[in-house]
């Protein structure tokens, strides 16, 4: 077996000088992954103390400079700022002449496609929208998680190969999203990932209140199986009292939430109604049971007469 030492990626000739505008959780991670592919991070901008610490951790020895100077130093610039900040940032950089012709300008917003970069395009930049469909911690573990991660990609046809190459170099899988479909694409991801975090956090809080010492350990196998089943079978994976039409159990749930976590009632009712509709359409929920169940969910809505307290809500189940 060969004992030859493998070359250090840092010793390979750098192909692009990479800059980061916005050292949040995403930008330094993507720059670090591009560094592993042979590119060279040369500058990063960050305002808050947290972003500066993150940049120092993920991109050691890379200087912190103002955004305009990042563009002066870099061939490939990652614009990793919040969605609502992006249009103004692009316009400002273009107006001040910071954008250079032939410069690759990449944003990571899920909401926007390539058109948000039009001011930079008019200045000669090459616009790419590369959105990693993953949640980030801003730490080195994210670089490993990029392996196999899907990227929502939108770019002009002539830049298609360049966009795909960058995604693949970061370990990702390019998924082409039409410009007009970017808002719907981002809505779908937020609906699944962001709301999942809220649901899991609420579930853990309720389990702690019920005396469970390790709610994460209890939920891990259950949620892992539920996610796997949902990805494989869609609505066919629906289980639980709503899908079964157990109106009395659902009423008891609402009563417990009103007593112990009233702030979660509205979300529970909304998700239960959506689940009931999908279970009914799939044939999992019997129509004769759906009527009582939907009645409980309607009676449990805030401001509905007869729901002044847990006992009244539970009694409505019949």
GROMACS .gro file of N, CA and C in nm, residues 132-288:
model
  471
  132UNK      N    1  -2.787   2.740  -0.098
  132UNK     CA    2  -2.777   2.606  -0.039
  132UNK      C    3  -2.902   2.574   0.043
  133UNK      N    4  -2.966   2.464   0.011
  133UNK     CA    5  -3.088   2.424   0.082
  133UNK      C    6  -3.050   2.350   0.210
  134UNK      N    7  -2.998   2.427   0.305
  134UNK     CA    8  -2.951   2.370   0.430
  134UNK      C    9  -2.954   2.479   0.536
  135UNK      N   10  -2.973   2.439   0.662
  135UNK     CA   11  -2.958   2.533   0.772
  135UNK      C   12  -2.812   2.533   0.817
  136UNK      N   13  -2.764   2.649   0.860
  136UNK     CA   14  -2.623   2.667   0.893
  136UNK      C   15  -2.604   2.703   1.040
  137UNK      N   16  -2.496   2.653   1.096
  137UNK     CA   17  -2.456   2.691   1.231
  137UNK      C   18  -2.346   2.796   1.229
  138UNK      N   19  -2.279   2.811   1.113
  138UNK     CA   20  -2.167   2.903   1.103
  138UNK      C   21  -2.038   2.843   1.154
  139UNK      N   22  -2.031   2.712   1.164
  139UNK     CA   23  -1.911   2.644   1.214
  139UNK      C   24  -1.860   2.544   1.111
  140UNK      N   25  -1.747   2.481   1.143
  140UNK     CA   26  -1.681   2.391   1.049
  140UNK      C   27  -1.768   2.270   1.013
  141UNK      N   28  -1.861   2.234   1.101
  141UNK     CA   29  -1.946   2.118   1.071
  141UNK      C   30  -2.029   2.142   0.946
  142UNK      N   31  -2.059   2.268   0.915
  142UNK     CA   32  -2.139   2.299   0.797
  142UNK      C   33  -2.065   2.263   0.668
  143UNK      N   34  -1.934   2.274   0.668
  143UNK     CA   35  -1.858   2.240   0.548
  143UNK      C   36  -1.880   2.093   0.513
  144UNK      N   37  -1.883   2.008   0.614
  144UNK     CA   38  -1.908   1.865   0.590
  144UNK      C   39  -2.051   1.842   0.544
  145UNK      N   40  -2.145   1.919   0.599
  145UNK     CA   41  -2.285   1.901   0.563
  145UNK      C   42  -2.315   1.942   0.419
  146UNK      N   43  -2.227   2.021   0.360
  146UNK     CA   44  -2.249   2.062   0.221
  146UNK      C   45  -2.239   1.944   0.125
  147UNK      N   46  -2.175   1.836   0.167
  147UNK     CA   47  -2.162   1.718   0.081
  147UNK      C   48  -2.301   1.662   0.049
  148UNK      N   49  -2.339   1.668  -0.077
  148UNK     CA   50  -2.470   1.618  -0.119
  148UNK      C   51  -2.583   1.716  -0.101
  149UNK      N   52  -2.554   1.837  -0.050
  149UNK     CA   53  -2.658   1.937  -0.029
  149UNK      C   54  -2.705   1.992  -0.163
  150UNK      N   55  -2.836   2.006  -0.180
  150UNK     CA   56  -2.891   2.066  -0.301
  150UNK      C   57  -2.875   2.218  -0.295
  151UNK      N   58  -2.841   2.277  -0.408
  151UNK     CA   59  -2.835   2.422  -0.423
  151UNK      C   60  -2.940   2.465  -0.524
  152UNK      N   61  -3.023   2.561  -0.487
  152UNK     CA   62  -3.114   2.620  -0.584
  152UNK      C   63  -3.037   2.720  -0.668
  153UNK      N   64  -3.023   2.691  -0.798
  153UNK     CA   65  -2.936   2.769  -0.886
  153UNK      C   66  -3.019   2.843  -0.991
  154UNK      N   67  -2.992   2.973  -1.006
  154UNK     CA   68  -3.051   3.053  -1.112
  154UNK      C   69  -2.940   3.140  -1.170
  155UNK      N   70  -2.925   3.137  -1.302
  155UNK     CA   71  -2.818   3.212  -1.367
  155UNK      C   72  -2.850   3.224  -1.515
  156UNK      N   73  -2.789   3.318  -1.584
  156UNK     CA   74  -2.802   3.324  -1.730
  156UNK      C   75  -2.750   3.195  -1.793
  157UNK      N   76  -2.806   3.160  -1.908
  157UNK     CA   77  -2.768   3.034  -1.974
  157UNK      C   78  -2.617   3.025  -1.998
  158UNK      N   79  -2.555   3.138  -2.032
  158UNK     CA   80  -2.413   3.134  -2.064
  158UNK      C   81  -2.326   3.111  -1.942
  159UNK      N   82  -2.385   3.122  -1.821
  159UNK     CA   83  -2.310   3.098  -1.699
  159UNK      C   84  -2.351   2.967  -1.631
  160UNK      N   85  -2.427   2.889  -1.701
  160UNK     CA   86  -2.478   2.764  -1.642
  160UNK      C   87  -2.364   2.672  -1.598
  161UNK      N   88  -2.265   2.652  -1.686
  161UNK     CA   89  -2.154   2.563  -1.652
  161UNK      C   90  -2.074   2.615  -1.534
  162UNK      N   91  -2.054   2.747  -1.529
  162UNK     CA   92  -1.979   2.805  -1.418
  162UNK      C   93  -2.054   2.786  -1.286
  163UNK      N   94  -2.185   2.806  -1.289
  163UNK     CA   95  -2.265   2.787  -1.167
  163UNK      C   96  -2.259   2.643  -1.120
  164UNK      N   97  -2.276   2.550  -1.213
  164UNK     CA   98  -2.272   2.409  -1.176
  164UNK      C   99  -2.136   2.371  -1.120
  165UNK      N  100  -2.030   2.423  -1.179
  165UNK     CA  101  -1.895   2.388  -1.134
  165UNK      C  102  -1.872   2.436  -0.991
  166UNK      N  103  -1.916   2.557  -0.960
  166UNK     CA  104  -1.896   2.610  -0.825
  166UNK      C  105  -1.972   2.527  -0.722
  167UNK      N  106  -2.096   2.491  -0.754
  167UNK     CA  107  -2.175   2.411  -0.661
  167UNK      C  108  -2.109   2.275  -0.637
  168UNK      N  109  -2.066   2.213  -0.744
  168UNK     CA  110  -2.004   2.081  -0.732
  168UNK      C  111  -1.873   2.090  -0.653
  169UNK      N  112  -1.797   2.197  -0.674
  169UNK     CA  113  -1.673   2.214  -0.598
  169UNK      C  114  -1.699   2.229  -0.448
  170UNK      N  115  -1.814   2.285  -0.413
  170UNK     CA  116  -1.849   2.296  -0.272
  170UNK      C  117  -1.911   2.168  -0.217
  171UNK      N  118  -1.921   2.066  -0.301
  171UNK     CA  119  -1.974   1.938  -0.258
  171UNK      C  120  -2.124   1.924  -0.278
  172UNK      N  121  -2.186   2.024  -0.340
  172UNK     CA  122  -2.331   2.025  -0.353
  172UNK      C  123  -2.382   1.967  -0.483
  173UNK      N  124  -2.514   1.966  -0.495
  173UNK     CA  125  -2.583   1.918  -0.615
  173UNK      C  126  -2.666   2.033  -0.670
  174UNK      N  127  -2.640   2.079  -0.794
  174UNK     CA  128  -2.717   2.190  -0.848
  174UNK      C  129  -2.858   2.149  -0.889
  175UNK      N  130  -2.955   2.231  -0.851
  175UNK     CA  131  -3.095   2.212  -0.890
  175UNK      C  132  -3.141   2.344  -0.952
  176UNK      N  133  -3.173   2.342  -1.081
  176UNK     CA  134  -3.204   2.467  -1.151
  176UNK      C  135  -3.345   2.512  -1.119
  177UNK      N  136  -3.356   2.640  -1.079
  177UNK     CA  137  -3.485   2.701  -1.044
  177UNK      C  138  -3.505   2.821  -1.137
  178UNK      N  139  -3.619   2.824  -1.206
  178UNK     CA  140  -3.648   2.936  -1.295
  178UNK      C  141  -3.663   3.064  -1.215
  179UNK      N  142  -3.625   3.175  -1.275
  179UNK     CA  143  -3.629   3.305  -1.207
  179UNK      C  144  -3.764   3.330  -1.144
  180UNK      N  145  -3.872   3.304  -1.219
  180UNK     CA  146  -4.006   3.334  -1.170
  180UNK      C  147  -4.051   3.240  -1.060
  181UNK      N  148  -3.982   3.128  -1.042
  181UNK     CA  149  -4.020   3.031  -0.940
  181UNK      C  150  -3.941   3.044  -0.811
  182UNK      N  151  -3.848   3.139  -0.804
  182UNK     CA  152  -3.766   3.151  -0.683
  182UNK      C  153  -3.849   3.178  -0.558
  183UNK      N  154  -3.947   3.270  -0.560
  183UNK     CA  155  -4.024   3.292  -0.437
  183UNK      C  156  -4.098   3.167  -0.389
  184UNK      N  157  -4.157   3.091  -0.483
  184UNK     CA  158  -4.228   2.968  -0.444
  184UNK      C  159  -4.130   2.864  -0.390
  185UNK      N  160  -4.016   2.852  -0.455
  185UNK     CA  161  -3.912   2.759  -0.410
  185UNK      C  162  -3.870   2.790  -0.267
  186UNK      N  163  -3.847   2.918  -0.238
  186UNK     CA  164  -3.802   2.955  -0.105
  186UNK      C  165  -3.912   2.938  -0.002
  187UNK      N  166  -4.036   2.966  -0.042
  187UNK     CA  167  -4.149   2.944   0.049
  187UNK      C  168  -4.158   2.799   0.091
  188UNK      N  169  -4.139   2.708  -0.005
  188UNK     CA  170  -4.148   2.566   0.024
  188UNK      C  171  -4.042   2.524   0.124
  189UNK      N  172  -3.920   2.572   0.108
  189UNK     CA  173  -3.813   2.535   0.200
  189UNK      C  174  -3.837   2.592   0.339
  190UNK      N  175  -3.882   2.717   0.345
  190UNK     CA  176  -3.908   2.778   0.475
  190UNK      C  177  -4.022   2.709   0.547
  191UNK      N  178  -4.124   2.672   0.473
  191UNK     CA  179  -4.239   2.602   0.532
  191UNK      C  180  -4.193   2.473   0.599
  192UNK      N  181  -4.104   2.399   0.533
  192UNK     CA  182  -4.059   2.273   0.589
  192UNK      C  183  -3.956   2.289   0.698
  193UNK      N  184  -3.847   2.360   0.670
  193UNK     CA  185  -3.735   2.364   0.763
  193UNK      C  186  -3.757   2.459   0.880
  194UNK      N  187  -3.799   2.582   0.852
  194UNK     CA  188  -3.812   2.681   0.960
  194UNK      C  189  -3.923   2.643   1.056
  195UNK      N  190  -4.037   2.602   1.004
  195UNK     CA  191  -4.148   2.566   1.092
  195UNK      C  192  -4.119   2.438   1.168
  196UNK      N  193  -4.038   2.351   1.108
  196UNK     CA  194  -4.000   2.228   1.179
  196UNK      C  195  -3.926   2.260   1.307
  197UNK      N  196  -3.835   2.357   1.302
  197UNK     CA  197  -3.760   2.394   1.421
  197UNK      C  198  -3.854   2.443   1.530
  198UNK      N  199  -3.952   2.526   1.492
  198UNK     CA  200  -4.048   2.575   1.590
  198UNK      C  201  -4.128   2.461   1.651
  199UNK      N  202  -4.175   2.369   1.569
  199UNK     CA  203  -4.255   2.257   1.618
  199UNK      C  204  -4.174   2.168   1.713
  200UNK      N  205  -4.050   2.141   1.676
  200UNK     CA  206  -3.966   2.055   1.760
  200UNK      C  207  -3.936   2.124   1.893
  201UNK      N  208  -3.906   2.254   1.888
  201UNK     CA  209  -3.877   2.327   2.012
  201UNK      C  210  -3.999   2.329   2.104
  202UNK      N  211  -4.117   2.349   2.047
  202UNK     CA  212  -4.239   2.347   2.129
  202UNK      C  213  -4.261   2.209   2.189
  203UNK      N  214  -4.239   2.105   2.110
  203UNK     CA  215  -4.257   1.969   2.159
  203UNK      C  216  -4.162   1.939   2.274
  204UNK      N  217  -4.036   1.984   2.262
  204UNK     CA  218  -3.939   1.962   2.368
  204UNK      C  219  -3.978   2.035   2.496
  205UNK      N  220  -4.029   2.156   2.483
  205UNK     CA  221  -4.072   2.232   2.601
  205UNK      C  222  -4.187   2.160   2.672
  206UNK      N  223  -4.282   2.108   2.596
  206UNK     CA  224  -4.396   2.039   2.657
  206UNK      C  225  -4.351   1.910   2.725
  207UNK      N  226  -4.257   1.839   2.664
  207UNK     CA  227  -4.206   1.716   2.726
  207UNK      C  228  -4.134   1.747   2.858
  208UNK      N  229  -4.058   1.854   2.860
  208UNK     CA  230  -3.993   1.893   2.986
  208UNK      C  231  -4.097   1.924   3.093
  209UNK      N  232  -4.202   1.993   3.051
  209UNK     CA  233  -4.309   2.026   3.146
  209UNK      C  234  -4.378   1.899   3.197
  210UNK      N  235  -4.378   1.794   3.115
  210UNK     CA  236  -4.439   1.668   3.154
  210UNK      C  237  -4.345   1.581   3.236
  211UNK      N  238  -4.223   1.630   3.261
  211UNK     CA  239  -4.129   1.557   3.346
  211UNK      C  240  -4.027   1.474   3.272
  212UNK      N  241  -4.020   1.484   3.139
  212UNK     CA  242  -3.922   1.408   3.061
  212UNK      C  243  -3.786   1.477   3.075
  213UNK      N  244  -3.686   1.403   3.122
  213UNK     CA  245  -3.555   1.462   3.147
  213UNK      C  246  -3.475   1.483   3.019
  214UNK      N  247  -3.492   1.399   2.920
  214UNK     CA  248  -3.414   1.409   2.796
  214UNK      C  249  -3.509   1.408   2.676
  215UNK      N  250  -3.580   1.518   2.653
  215UNK     CA  251  -3.676   1.521   2.542
  215UNK      C  252  -3.611   1.503   2.406
  216UNK      N  253  -3.487   1.547   2.394
  216UNK     CA  254  -3.419   1.529   2.265
  216UNK      C  255  -3.398   1.382   2.235
  217UNK      N  256  -3.359   1.305   2.337
  217UNK     CA  257  -3.338   1.161   2.318
  217UNK      C  258  -3.469   1.090   2.287
  218UNK      N  259  -3.578   1.136   2.347
  218UNK     CA  260  -3.708   1.075   2.320
  218UNK      C  261  -3.757   1.107   2.180
  219UNK      N  262  -3.738   1.232   2.138
  219UNK     CA  263  -3.792   1.275   2.009
  219UNK      C  264  -3.707   1.229   1.891
  220UNK      N  265  -3.576   1.210   1.913
  220UNK     CA  266  -3.487   1.178   1.802
  220UNK      C  267  -3.534   1.063   1.715
  221UNK      N  268  -3.553   0.943   1.770
  221UNK     CA  269  -3.598   0.831   1.687
  221UNK      C  270  -3.736   0.852   1.627
  222UNK      N  271  -3.827   0.912   1.705
  222UNK     CA  272  -3.963   0.935   1.655
  222UNK      C  273  -3.963   1.031   1.536
  223UNK      N  274  -3.895   1.145   1.552
  223UNK     CA  275  -3.895   1.243   1.444
  223UNK      C  276  -3.815   1.195   1.324
  224UNK      N  277  -3.706   1.121   1.351
  224UNK     CA  278  -3.629   1.066   1.240
  224UNK      C  279  -3.713   0.971   1.155
  225UNK      N  280  -3.790   0.886   1.221
  225UNK     CA  281  -3.876   0.792   1.148
  225UNK      C  282  -3.987   0.866   1.076
  226UNK      N  283  -4.045   0.968   1.141
  226UNK     CA  284  -4.153   1.043   1.078
  226UNK      C  285  -4.104   1.115   0.954
  227UNK      N  286  -3.985   1.176   0.962
  227UNK     CA  287  -3.929   1.245   0.847
  227UNK      C  288  -3.900   1.149   0.734
  228UNK      N  289  -3.839   1.037   0.767
  228UNK     CA  290  -3.808   0.937   0.664
  228UNK      C  291  -3.935   0.887   0.597
  229UNK      N  292  -4.036   0.857   0.676
  229UNK     CA  293  -4.163   0.808   0.620
  229UNK      C  294  -4.229   0.914   0.533
  230UNK      N  295  -4.224   1.040   0.578
  230UNK     CA  296  -4.287   1.148   0.501
  230UNK      C  297  -4.217   1.168   0.367
  231UNK      N  298  -4.084   1.162   0.367
  231UNK     CA  299  -4.011   1.180   0.242
  231UNK      C  300  -4.036   1.064   0.147
  232UNK      N  301  -4.059   0.947   0.201
  232UNK     CA  302  -4.083   0.830   0.117
  232UNK      C  303  -4.228   0.821   0.069
  233UNK      N  304  -4.323   0.856   0.157
  233UNK     CA  305  -4.464   0.825   0.130
  233UNK      C  306  -4.556   0.945   0.127
  234UNK      N  307  -4.507   1.064   0.157
  234UNK     CA  308  -4.593   1.181   0.156
  234UNK      C  309  -4.708   1.167   0.255
  235UNK      N  310  -4.829   1.201   0.210
  235UNK     CA  311  -4.945   1.194   0.299
  235UNK      C  312  -4.974   1.052   0.347
  236UNK      N  313  -4.923   0.952   0.277
  236UNK     CA  314  -4.943   0.815   0.320
  236UNK      C  315  -4.877   0.784   0.454
  237UNK      N  316  -4.788   0.872   0.498
  237UNK     CA  317  -4.719   0.852   0.626
  237UNK      C  318  -4.794   0.913   0.743
  238UNK      N  319  -4.907   0.979   0.718
  238UNK     CA  320  -4.981   1.043   0.826
  238UNK      C  321  -5.029   0.941   0.929
  239UNK      N  322  -5.005   0.970   1.056
  239UNK     CA  323  -5.053   0.887   1.166
  239UNK      C  324  -5.101   0.980   1.276
  240UNK      N  325  -5.147   0.923   1.386
  240UNK     CA  326  -5.185   1.003   1.501
  240UNK      C  327  -5.334   1.027   1.511
  241UNK      N  328  -5.377   1.094   1.616
  241UNK     CA  329  -5.520   1.110   1.644
  241UNK      C  330  -5.595   1.190   1.540
  242UNK      N  331  -5.532   1.288   1.477
  242UNK     CA  332  -5.602   1.366   1.374
  242UNK      C  333  -5.631   1.278   1.253
  243UNK      N  334  -5.530   1.207   1.205
  243UNK     CA  335  -5.551   1.120   1.089
  243UNK      C  336  -5.649   1.008   1.119
  244UNK      N  337  -5.656   0.963   1.244
  244UNK     CA  338  -5.749   0.856   1.282
  244UNK      C  339  -5.889   0.909   1.309
  245UNK      N  340  -5.902   1.041   1.332
  245UNK     CA  341  -6.032   1.096   1.364
  245UNK      C  342  -6.069   1.083   1.510
  246UNK      N  343  -5.970   1.077   1.598
  246UNK     CA  344  -5.996   1.065   1.742
  246UNK      C  345  -6.025   1.203   1.800
  247UNK      N  346  -6.150   1.246   1.784
  247UNK     CA  347  -6.188   1.382   1.825
  247UNK      C  348  -6.169   1.405   1.974
  248UNK      N  349  -6.198   1.306   2.055
  248UNK     CA  350  -6.183   1.322   2.200
  248UNK      C  351  -6.039   1.344   2.240
  249UNK      N  352  -5.947   1.272   2.177
  249UNK     CA  353  -5.805   1.289   2.208
  249UNK      C  354  -5.756   1.426   2.165
  250UNK      N  355  -5.799   1.470   2.048
  250UNK     CA  356  -5.759   1.603   2.000
  250UNK      C  357  -5.812   1.711   2.093
  251UNK      N  358  -5.937   1.696   2.141
  251UNK     CA  359  -5.994   1.792   2.235
  251UNK      C  360  -5.912   1.795   2.364
  252UNK      N  361  -5.868   1.679   2.409
  252UNK     CA  362  -5.785   1.673   2.529
  252UNK      C  363  -5.651   1.743   2.508
  253UNK      N  364  -5.595   1.728   2.387
  253UNK     CA  365  -5.471   1.797   2.355
  253UNK      C  366  -5.490   1.948   2.366
  254UNK      N  367  -5.598   1.998   2.306
  254UNK     CA  368  -5.624   2.141   2.309
  254UNK      C  369  -5.639   2.189   2.453
  255UNK      N  370  -5.706   2.109   2.535
  255UNK     CA  371  -5.725   2.146   2.675
  255UNK      C  372  -5.591   2.154   2.748
  256UNK      N  373  -5.503   2.059   2.725
  256UNK     CA  374  -5.372   2.061   2.790
  256UNK      C  375  -5.289   2.181   2.744
  257UNK      N  376  -5.297   2.211   2.616
  257UNK     CA  377  -5.221   2.324   2.566
  257UNK      C  378  -5.274   2.456   2.623
  258UNK      N  379  -5.405   2.467   2.636
  258UNK     CA  380  -5.461   2.590   2.694
  258UNK      C  381  -5.415   2.606   2.840
  259UNK      N  382  -5.401   2.495   2.910
  259UNK     CA  383  -5.364   2.500   3.051
  259UNK      C  384  -5.215   2.525   3.070
  260UNK      N  385  -5.131   2.466   2.982
  260UNK     CA  386  -4.987   2.468   3.006
  260UNK      C  387  -4.906   2.551   2.906
  261UNK      N  388  -4.957   2.570   2.785
  261UNK     CA  389  -4.882   2.644   2.683
  261UNK      C  390  -4.981   2.711   2.587
  262UNK      N  391  -5.056   2.808   2.638
  262UNK     CA  392  -5.161   2.870   2.554
  262UNK      C  393  -5.107   2.933   2.426
  263UNK      N  394  -4.981   2.970   2.425
  263UNK     CA  395  -4.923   3.032   2.307
  263UNK      C  396  -4.910   2.934   2.191
  264UNK      N  397  -4.924   2.803   2.218
  264UNK     CA  398  -4.910   2.703   2.112
  264UNK      C  399  -5.044   2.658   2.055
  265UNK      N  400  -5.155   2.703   2.112
  265UNK     CA  401  -5.287   2.654   2.071
  265UNK      C  402  -5.316   2.687   1.925
  266UNK      N  403  -5.293   2.812   1.885
  266UNK     CA  404  -5.326   2.852   1.748
  266UNK      C  405  -5.248   2.769   1.647
  267UNK      N  406  -5.119   2.745   1.672
  267UNK     CA  407  -5.041   2.664   1.581
  267UNK      C  408  -5.088   2.520   1.576
  268UNK      N  409  -5.121   2.464   1.692
  268UNK     CA  410  -5.170   2.326   1.696
  268UNK      C  411  -5.299   2.313   1.614
  269UNK      N  412  -5.391   2.405   1.634
  269UNK     CA  413  -5.519   2.399   1.562
  269UNK      C  414  -5.499   2.413   1.412
  270UNK      N  415  -5.412   2.505   1.371
  270UNK     CA  416  -5.389   2.525   1.229
  270UNK      C  417  -5.328   2.401   1.164
  271UNK      N  418  -5.229   2.342   1.230
  271UNK     CA  419  -5.167   2.222   1.174
  271UNK      C  420  -5.263   2.103   1.177
  272UNK      N  421  -5.345   2.093   1.282
  272UNK     CA  422  -5.441   1.983   1.290
  272UNK      C  423  -5.544   1.994   1.178
  273UNK      N  424  -5.590   2.115   1.148
  273UNK     CA  425  -5.686   2.131   1.038
  273UNK      C  426  -5.623   2.094   0.905
  274UNK      N  427  -5.501   2.139   0.883
  274UNK     CA  428  -5.432   2.105   0.758
  274UNK      C  429  -5.411   1.954   0.748
  275UNK      N  430  -5.375   1.891   0.860
  275UNK     CA  431  -5.354   1.746   0.861
  275UNK      C  432  -5.485   1.673   0.834
  276UNK      N  433  -5.593   1.720   0.894
  276UNK     CA  434  -5.724   1.657   0.872
  276UNK      C  435  -5.766   1.666   0.725
  277UNK      N  436  -5.744   1.781   0.665
  277UNK     CA  437  -5.779   1.798   0.523
  277UNK      C  438  -5.701   1.701   0.435
  278UNK      N  439  -5.573   1.686   0.462
  278UNK     CA  440  -5.490   1.597   0.380
  278UNK      C  441  -5.524   1.451   0.405
  279UNK      N  442  -5.551   1.417   0.532
  279UNK     CA  443  -5.589   1.279   0.564
  279UNK      C  444  -5.723   1.243   0.501
  280UNK      N  445  -5.815   1.338   0.501
  280UNK     CA  446  -5.946   1.314   0.441
  280UNK      C  447  -5.933   1.296   0.290
  281UNK      N  448  -5.854   1.381   0.226
  281UNK     CA  449  -5.835   1.371   0.081
  281UNK      C  450  -5.764   1.241   0.043
  282UNK      N  451  -5.680   1.189   0.131
  282UNK     CA  452  -5.605   1.066   0.103
  282UNK      C  453  -5.686   0.941   0.135
  283UNK      N  454  -5.801   0.960   0.200
  283UNK     CA  455  -5.883   0.845   0.238
  283UNK      C  456  -5.842   0.782   0.368
  284UNK      N  457  -5.750   0.845   0.443
  284UNK     CA  458  -5.707   0.791   0.572
  284UNK      C  459  -5.807   0.825   0.682
  285UNK      N  460  -5.869   0.939   0.672
  285UNK     CA  461  -5.966   0.985   0.772
  285UNK      C  462  -6.107   0.958   0.719
  286UNK      N  463  -6.182   0.880   0.795
  286UNK     CA  464  -6.317   0.844   0.751
  286UNK      C  465  -6.409   0.966   0.762
  287UNK      N  466  -6.493   0.987   0.660
  287UNK     CA  467  -6.580   1.105   0.660
  287UNK      C  468  -6.670   1.114   0.783
  288UNK      N  469  -6.716   1.000   0.833
  288UNK     CA  470  -6.805   1.003   0.948
  288UNK      C  471  -6.733   1.045   1.075
   0.00000   0.00000   0.00000
